[in-house]
Amino acid sequence: MPNIAATAKIGRGVVLGRQNVVIDDYVWVEDGAVIGSGTHIRSRTHIGVGARLGEYTPSDTDSTIIIGKGVDIGDGVIIGLGVKIGSKTKIGKSTRVDDHVRIGSRVIVGSGVQICRYAAMQSGVHIGDRARLGMFSQISSNSDIGANANIEDCVKVGFGGGTGSKVGTWSILRIGSKIECGAVIGDNAMIDECCYIAHDIVIPNGKHINQDEVAS
């Protein structure tokens, strides 16, 4: 049976998994949400209308979903298996978070975002509306990913210490590219596969960086 704190508020038509559901104090789960088995929602978190938090697979010990304190999950959000979300993070409506994603504390994720399997972002990251983060992508602390940006598989943004990086709206970072800390990628830019952008480099709006023109 689910373990639900007396101060939690559960809306109408909410479906709770049969195994290992823990809902802490002052959580608000709105109407029609689905909370799968193996989910732990920590205190003062909000789960929006029709949001879906995945199902637990007993043979997979890393499938438990953990939602940190003070998290706000918008209407229609889908959360996959094994997702971990840090405290005071906000997930916008209609966003999809696939299996085994790691999201740090104080992260803001816009509406309609797609976060693919095994992606990870550290604390203080901002992801704009309708952006996409590919599989195994990594976004470092305080980085800013603009609306409609496409971060492909295995891309690293903002690493190397210091402040995070910024990726402009509608920009595309191709598979395996690496953006060091403090770099700024302008709007509508394209960074080709496996390119390296050094720290504090600024790529102008609309610029296409290919493997023969690596910015360092």
PDB file of C-alpha atoms in Angstrom:
ATOM      1  CA  MET A   1       0.000   0.000   0.000  1.00  0.00           C
ATOM      2  CA  PRO A   2       1.178   3.565  -0.679  1.00  0.00           C
ATOM      3  CA  ASN A   3       2.606   5.491   2.263  1.00  0.00           C
ATOM      4  CA  ILE A   4       0.958   8.928   2.103  1.00  0.00           C
ATOM      5  CA  ALA A   5       1.520  11.652   4.698  1.00  0.00           C
ATOM      6  CA  ALA A   6      -1.582  13.002   6.391  1.00  0.00           C
ATOM      7  CA  THR A   7      -0.871  16.520   5.103  1.00  0.00           C
ATOM      8  CA  ALA A   8      -0.538  15.436   1.456  1.00  0.00           C
ATOM      9  CA  LYS A   9      -3.335  16.434  -0.922  1.00  0.00           C
ATOM     10  CA  ILE A  10      -4.315  13.869  -3.554  1.00  0.00           C
ATOM     11  CA  GLY A  11      -6.679  14.949  -6.342  1.00  0.00           C
ATOM     12  CA  ARG A  12      -9.539  13.117  -7.981  1.00  0.00           C
ATOM     13  CA  GLY A  13      -8.806  10.186 -10.242  1.00  0.00           C
ATOM     14  CA  VAL A  14      -5.166   9.873  -9.172  1.00  0.00           C
ATOM     15  CA  VAL A  15      -3.730   6.399  -9.778  1.00  0.00           C
ATOM     16  CA  LEU A  16      -1.100   5.192  -7.316  1.00  0.00           C
ATOM     17  CA  GLY A  17       1.131   2.156  -7.833  1.00  0.00           C
ATOM     18  CA  ARG A  18       0.738  -0.799  -5.500  1.00  0.00           C
ATOM     19  CA  GLN A  19       4.375  -1.025  -4.363  1.00  0.00           C
ATOM     20  CA  ASN A  20       6.742   1.379  -2.644  1.00  0.00           C
ATOM     21  CA  VAL A  21       4.962   4.695  -3.269  1.00  0.00           C
ATOM     22  CA  VAL A  22       5.978   7.279  -0.656  1.00  0.00           C
ATOM     23  CA  ILE A  23       4.384  10.745  -0.612  1.00  0.00           C
ATOM     24  CA  ASP A  24       5.778  13.115   2.012  1.00  0.00           C
ATOM     25  CA  ASP A  25       4.264  16.048   3.918  1.00  0.00           C
ATOM     26  CA  TYR A  26       2.448  18.834   2.042  1.00  0.00           C
ATOM     27  CA  VAL A  27       2.740  17.245  -1.400  1.00  0.00           C
ATOM     28  CA  TRP A  28      -0.039  18.210  -3.822  1.00  0.00           C
ATOM     29  CA  VAL A  29      -0.912  15.691  -6.542  1.00  0.00           C
ATOM     30  CA  GLU A  30      -3.511  17.112  -8.906  1.00  0.00           C
ATOM     31  CA  ASP A  31      -6.402  15.358 -10.644  1.00  0.00           C
ATOM     32  CA  GLY A  32      -5.721  12.476 -13.009  1.00  0.00           C
ATOM     33  CA  ALA A  33      -2.016  12.070 -12.230  1.00  0.00           C
ATOM     34  CA  VAL A  34      -0.455   8.606 -12.329  1.00  0.00           C
ATOM     35  CA  ILE A  35       2.202   7.829  -9.733  1.00  0.00           C
ATOM     36  CA  GLY A  36       3.927   4.534 -10.509  1.00  0.00           C
ATOM     37  CA  SER A  37       5.224   2.032  -7.979  1.00  0.00           C
ATOM     38  CA  GLY A  38       8.692   2.752  -6.651  1.00  0.00           C
ATOM     39  CA  THR A  39       8.219   6.546  -6.562  1.00  0.00           C
ATOM     40  CA  HIS A  40       9.222   8.785  -3.658  1.00  0.00           C
ATOM     41  CA  ILE A  41       7.861  12.352  -3.752  1.00  0.00           C
ATOM     42  CA  ARG A  42       9.459  14.543  -1.125  1.00  0.00           C
ATOM     43  CA  SER A  43       7.808  17.320   0.850  1.00  0.00           C
ATOM     44  CA  ARG A  44       6.166  20.446  -0.607  1.00  0.00           C
ATOM     45  CA  THR A  45       6.233  19.142  -4.165  1.00  0.00           C
ATOM     46  CA  HIS A  46       3.512  19.820  -6.731  1.00  0.00           C
ATOM     47  CA  ILE A  47       2.506  17.239  -9.370  1.00  0.00           C
ATOM     48  CA  GLY A  48       0.315  18.737 -12.100  1.00  0.00           C
ATOM     49  CA  VAL A  49      -2.894  17.559 -13.741  1.00  0.00           C
ATOM     50  CA  GLY A  50      -2.442  14.347 -15.738  1.00  0.00           C
ATOM     51  CA  ALA A  51       1.295  14.071 -15.042  1.00  0.00           C
ATOM     52  CA  ARG A  52       2.674  10.549 -15.266  1.00  0.00           C
ATOM     53  CA  LEU A  53       5.534   9.224 -13.150  1.00  0.00           C
ATOM     54  CA  GLY A  54       6.705   5.856 -14.500  1.00  0.00           C
ATOM     55  CA  GLU A  55       6.250   2.306 -13.318  1.00  0.00           C
ATOM     56  CA  TYR A  56       8.622   0.308 -11.150  1.00  0.00           C
ATOM     57  CA  THR A  57      10.408  -2.789 -12.507  1.00  0.00           C
ATOM     58  CA  PRO A  58      11.308  -5.064  -9.565  1.00  0.00           C
ATOM     59  CA  SER A  59      14.327  -6.573 -11.355  1.00  0.00           C
ATOM     60  CA  ASP A  60      15.888  -3.137 -11.922  1.00  0.00           C
ATOM     61  CA  THR A  61      17.184  -1.628  -8.678  1.00  0.00           C
ATOM     62  CA  ASP A  62      17.851   1.729 -10.388  1.00  0.00           C
ATOM     63  CA  SER A  63      14.265   2.269 -11.501  1.00  0.00           C
ATOM     64  CA  THR A  64      13.035   4.070  -8.399  1.00  0.00           C
ATOM     65  CA  ILE A  65      11.904   7.633  -9.101  1.00  0.00           C
ATOM     66  CA  ILE A  66      12.927  10.275  -6.567  1.00  0.00           C
ATOM     67  CA  ILE A  67      11.362  13.753  -6.671  1.00  0.00           C
ATOM     68  CA  GLY A  68      13.131  16.231  -4.355  1.00  0.00           C
ATOM     69  CA  LYS A  69      11.636  18.728  -1.939  1.00  0.00           C
ATOM     70  CA  GLY A  70       9.719  21.694  -3.316  1.00  0.00           C
ATOM     71  CA  VAL A  71       9.653  20.464  -6.918  1.00  0.00           C
ATOM     72  CA  ASP A  72       6.920  21.740  -9.274  1.00  0.00           C
ATOM     73  CA  ILE A  73       5.938  19.321 -12.053  1.00  0.00           C
ATOM     74  CA  GLY A  74       3.559  20.840 -14.599  1.00  0.00           C
ATOM     75  CA  ASP A  75       0.413  19.487 -16.194  1.00  0.00           C
ATOM     76  CA  GLY A  76       0.849  16.563 -18.600  1.00  0.00           C
ATOM     77  CA  VAL A  77       4.508  15.928 -17.770  1.00  0.00           C
ATOM     78  CA  ILE A  78       5.761  12.366 -18.317  1.00  0.00           C
ATOM     79  CA  ILE A  79       8.550  11.068 -16.075  1.00  0.00           C
ATOM     80  CA  GLY A  80      10.329   7.812 -16.977  1.00  0.00           C
ATOM     81  CA  LEU A  81      11.916   5.069 -14.869  1.00  0.00           C
ATOM     82  CA  GLY A  82      14.820   5.793 -12.553  1.00  0.00           C
ATOM     83  CA  VAL A  83      14.584   9.587 -12.829  1.00  0.00           C
ATOM     84  CA  LYS A  84      16.093  11.675 -10.017  1.00  0.00           C
ATOM     85  CA  ILE A  85      15.045  15.349  -9.651  1.00  0.00           C
ATOM     86  CA  GLY A  86      16.700  17.652  -7.118  1.00  0.00           C
ATOM     87  CA  SER A  87      14.981  20.083  -4.783  1.00  0.00           C
ATOM     88  CA  LYS A  88      13.240  23.312  -5.864  1.00  0.00           C
ATOM     89  CA  THR A  89      13.286  22.334  -9.542  1.00  0.00           C
ATOM     90  CA  LYS A  90      10.474  23.269 -11.912  1.00  0.00           C
ATOM     91  CA  ILE A  91       9.388  21.124 -14.882  1.00  0.00           C
ATOM     92  CA  GLY A  92       7.099  22.903 -17.367  1.00  0.00           C
ATOM     93  CA  LYS A  93       3.891  21.448 -18.768  1.00  0.00           C
ATOM     94  CA  SER A  94       3.906  18.742 -21.444  1.00  0.00           C
ATOM     95  CA  THR A  95       7.611  18.023 -20.955  1.00  0.00           C
ATOM     96  CA  ARG A  96       8.853  14.452 -21.356  1.00  0.00           C
ATOM     97  CA  VAL A  97      11.678  13.177 -19.143  1.00  0.00           C
ATOM     98  CA  ASP A  98      12.851   9.754 -20.303  1.00  0.00           C
ATOM     99  CA  ASP A  99      14.339   6.909 -18.242  1.00  0.00           C
ATOM    100  CA  HIS A 100      17.327   7.418 -15.926  1.00  0.00           C
ATOM    101  CA  VAL A 101      17.648  11.180 -16.371  1.00  0.00           C
ATOM    102  CA  ARG A 102      19.361  13.136 -13.597  1.00  0.00           C
ATOM    103  CA  ILE A 103      18.198  16.707 -12.904  1.00  0.00           C
ATOM    104  CA  GLY A 104      19.886  18.787 -10.201  1.00  0.00           C
ATOM    105  CA  SER A 105      18.462  21.286  -7.736  1.00  0.00           C
ATOM    106  CA  ARG A 106      17.004  24.673  -8.696  1.00  0.00           C
ATOM    107  CA  VAL A 107      16.747  23.708 -12.371  1.00  0.00           C
ATOM    108  CA  ILE A 108      14.095  25.334 -14.557  1.00  0.00           C
ATOM    109  CA  VAL A 109      12.838  23.258 -17.475  1.00  0.00           C
ATOM    110  CA  GLY A 110      10.410  24.966 -19.853  1.00  0.00           C
ATOM    111  CA  SER A 111       7.266  23.613 -21.475  1.00  0.00           C
ATOM    112  CA  GLY A 112       7.298  20.964 -24.186  1.00  0.00           C
ATOM    113  CA  VAL A 113      10.926  19.989 -23.580  1.00  0.00           C
ATOM    114  CA  GLN A 114      12.202  16.513 -24.477  1.00  0.00           C
ATOM    115  CA  ILE A 115      14.956  15.101 -22.249  1.00  0.00           C
ATOM    116  CA  CYS A 116      16.228  11.779 -23.587  1.00  0.00           C
ATOM    117  CA  ARG A 117      17.517   8.784 -21.638  1.00  0.00           C
ATOM    118  CA  TYR A 118      20.563   9.166 -19.413  1.00  0.00           C
ATOM    119  CA  ALA A 119      20.829  12.914 -19.933  1.00  0.00           C
ATOM    120  CA  ALA A 120      22.102  14.824 -16.907  1.00  0.00           C
ATOM    121  CA  MET A 121      22.041  18.434 -15.798  1.00  0.00           C
ATOM    122  CA  GLN A 122      23.569  19.985 -12.714  1.00  0.00           C
ATOM    123  CA  SER A 123      22.103  22.600 -10.396  1.00  0.00           C
ATOM    124  CA  GLY A 124      20.896  25.982 -11.591  1.00  0.00           C
ATOM    125  CA  VAL A 125      20.469  25.014 -15.266  1.00  0.00           C
ATOM    126  CA  HIS A 126      17.770  26.681 -17.371  1.00  0.00           C
ATOM    127  CA  ILE A 127      16.244  24.826 -20.347  1.00  0.00           C
ATOM    128  CA  GLY A 128      14.003  26.882 -22.659  1.00  0.00           C
ATOM    129  CA  ASP A 129      10.645  25.835 -24.066  1.00  0.00           C
ATOM    130  CA  ARG A 130      10.606  23.046 -26.672  1.00  0.00           C
ATOM    131  CA  ALA A 131      14.330  22.376 -26.407  1.00  0.00           C
ATOM    132  CA  ARG A 132      15.651  18.834 -26.838  1.00  0.00           C
ATOM    133  CA  LEU A 133      18.458  17.159 -24.873  1.00  0.00           C
ATOM    134  CA  GLY A 134      19.805  13.979 -26.467  1.00  0.00           C
ATOM    135  CA  MET A 135      20.868  10.729 -24.828  1.00  0.00           C
ATOM    136  CA  PHE A 136      23.878  11.003 -22.492  1.00  0.00           C
ATOM    137  CA  SER A 137      24.024  14.782 -22.927  1.00  0.00           C
ATOM    138  CA  GLN A 138      25.501  16.626 -19.945  1.00  0.00           C
ATOM    139  CA  ILE A 139      24.723  20.208 -18.953  1.00  0.00           C
ATOM    140  CA  SER A 140      26.867  21.788 -16.230  1.00  0.00           C
ATOM    141  CA  SER A 141      25.770  24.103 -13.430  1.00  0.00           C
ATOM    142  CA  ASN A 142      24.173  27.447 -14.302  1.00  0.00           C
ATOM    143  CA  SER A 143      24.199  26.828 -18.051  1.00  0.00           C
ATOM    144  CA  ASP A 144      21.367  28.235 -20.167  1.00  0.00           C
ATOM    145  CA  ILE A 145      19.882  26.322 -23.117  1.00  0.00           C
ATOM    146  CA  GLY A 146      17.621  28.510 -25.276  1.00  0.00           C
ATOM    147  CA  ALA A 147      14.146  27.739 -26.561  1.00  0.00           C
ATOM    148  CA  ASN A 148      13.965  25.254 -29.456  1.00  0.00           C
ATOM    149  CA  ALA A 149      17.673  24.395 -29.158  1.00  0.00           C
ATOM    150  CA  ASN A 150      18.637  20.857 -30.154  1.00  0.00           C
ATOM    151  CA  ILE A 151      21.393  19.305 -28.027  1.00  0.00           C
ATOM    152  CA  GLU A 152      22.195  15.971 -29.669  1.00  0.00           C
ATOM    153  CA  ASP A 153      23.489  12.757 -28.082  1.00  0.00           C
ATOM    154  CA  CYS A 154      26.680  12.795 -25.976  1.00  0.00           C
ATOM    155  CA  VAL A 155      27.101  16.586 -26.063  1.00  0.00           C
ATOM    156  CA  LYS A 156      28.720  18.312 -23.078  1.00  0.00           C
ATOM    157  CA  VAL A 157      27.873  21.941 -22.295  1.00  0.00           C
ATOM    158  CA  GLY A 158      29.649  24.186 -19.787  1.00  0.00           C
ATOM    159  CA  PHE A 159      32.327  21.880 -18.430  1.00  0.00           C
ATOM    160  CA  GLY A 160      35.817  22.749 -17.192  1.00  0.00           C
ATOM    161  CA  GLY A 161      34.991  24.752 -14.071  1.00  0.00           C
ATOM    162  CA  GLY A 162      33.844  28.337 -13.708  1.00  0.00           C
ATOM    163  CA  THR A 163      30.500  29.650 -14.892  1.00  0.00           C
ATOM    164  CA  GLY A 164      28.131  27.722 -17.122  1.00  0.00           C
ATOM    165  CA  SER A 165      27.708  28.208 -20.871  1.00  0.00           C
ATOM    166  CA  LYS A 166      24.891  29.663 -22.926  1.00  0.00           C
ATOM    167  CA  VAL A 167      23.320  28.133 -26.035  1.00  0.00           C
ATOM    168  CA  GLY A 168      21.006  30.397 -28.017  1.00  0.00           C
ATOM    169  CA  THR A 169      17.545  29.746 -29.390  1.00  0.00           C
ATOM    170  CA  TRP A 170      17.143  27.377 -32.339  1.00  0.00           C
ATOM    171  CA  SER A 171      20.832  26.408 -32.189  1.00  0.00           C
ATOM    172  CA  ILE A 172      21.993  22.854 -32.931  1.00  0.00           C
ATOM    173  CA  LEU A 173      24.881  21.110 -31.191  1.00  0.00           C
ATOM    174  CA  ARG A 174      25.677  17.934 -33.098  1.00  0.00           C
ATOM    175  CA  ILE A 175      26.658  14.559 -31.642  1.00  0.00           C
ATOM    176  CA  GLY A 176      29.717  14.544 -29.389  1.00  0.00           C
ATOM    177  CA  SER A 177      30.460  18.261 -29.451  1.00  0.00           C
ATOM    178  CA  LYS A 178      31.892  19.834 -26.293  1.00  0.00           C
ATOM    179  CA  ILE A 179      31.316  23.389 -25.084  1.00  0.00           C
ATOM    180  CA  GLU A 180      33.609  24.597 -22.307  1.00  0.00           C
ATOM    181  CA  CYS A 181      32.576  26.844 -19.418  1.00  0.00           C
ATOM    182  CA  GLY A 182      31.780  30.463 -20.194  1.00  0.00           C
ATOM    183  CA  ALA A 183      31.325  29.908 -23.939  1.00  0.00           C
ATOM    184  CA  VAL A 184      28.348  31.569 -25.628  1.00  0.00           C
ATOM    185  CA  ILE A 185      26.670  30.025 -28.672  1.00  0.00           C
ATOM    186  CA  GLY A 186      24.465  32.547 -30.476  1.00  0.00           C
ATOM    187  CA  ASP A 187      20.970  32.029 -31.833  1.00  0.00           C
ATOM    188  CA  ASN A 188      20.487  29.817 -34.915  1.00  0.00           C
ATOM    189  CA  ALA A 189      24.082  28.588 -34.749  1.00  0.00           C
ATOM    190  CA  MET A 190      25.250  25.085 -35.638  1.00  0.00           C
ATOM    191  CA  ILE A 191      28.182  23.243 -34.076  1.00  0.00           C
ATOM    192  CA  ASP A 192      29.179  20.157 -36.060  1.00  0.00           C
ATOM    193  CA  GLU A 193      29.843  16.674 -34.694  1.00  0.00           C
ATOM    194  CA  CYS A 194      32.670  16.311 -32.175  1.00  0.00           C
ATOM    195  CA  CYS A 195      33.657  19.989 -32.347  1.00  0.00           C
ATOM    196  CA  TYR A 196      35.290  21.629 -29.350  1.00  0.00           C
ATOM    197  CA  ILE A 197      34.489  25.196 -28.262  1.00  0.00           C
ATOM    198  CA  ALA A 198      36.953  26.527 -25.676  1.00  0.00           C
ATOM    199  CA  HIS A 199      35.987  28.504 -22.579  1.00  0.00           C
ATOM    200  CA  ASP A 200      34.760  32.074 -22.998  1.00  0.00           C
ATOM    201  CA  ILE A 201      34.548  31.803 -26.813  1.00  0.00           C
ATOM    202  CA  VAL A 202      31.561  33.623 -28.367  1.00  0.00           C
ATOM    203  CA  ILE A 203      29.976  32.110 -31.491  1.00  0.00           C
ATOM    204  CA  PRO A 204      27.909  34.729 -33.383  1.00  0.00           C
ATOM    205  CA  ASN A 205      24.256  34.287 -34.309  1.00  0.00           C
ATOM    206  CA  GLY A 206      23.795  32.078 -37.356  1.00  0.00           C
ATOM    207  CA  LYS A 207      27.412  30.850 -37.385  1.00  0.00           C
ATOM    208  CA  HIS A 208      28.202  27.307 -38.568  1.00  0.00           C
ATOM    209  CA  ILE A 209      31.285  25.785 -36.929  1.00  0.00           C
ATOM    210  CA  ASN A 210      32.624  22.673 -38.650  1.00  0.00           C
ATOM    211  CA  GLN A 211      35.500  20.325 -37.820  1.00  0.00           C
ATOM    212  CA  ASP A 212      37.908  22.385 -39.919  1.00  0.00           C
ATOM    213  CA  GLU A 213      37.002  25.548 -38.003  1.00  0.00           C
ATOM    214  CA  VAL A 214      37.092  24.591 -34.337  1.00  0.00           C
ATOM    215  CA  ALA A 215      36.868  27.597 -32.043  1.00  0.00           C
ATOM    216  CA  SER A 216      39.563  27.648 -29.365  1.00  0.00           C
TER     217      SER A 216
END
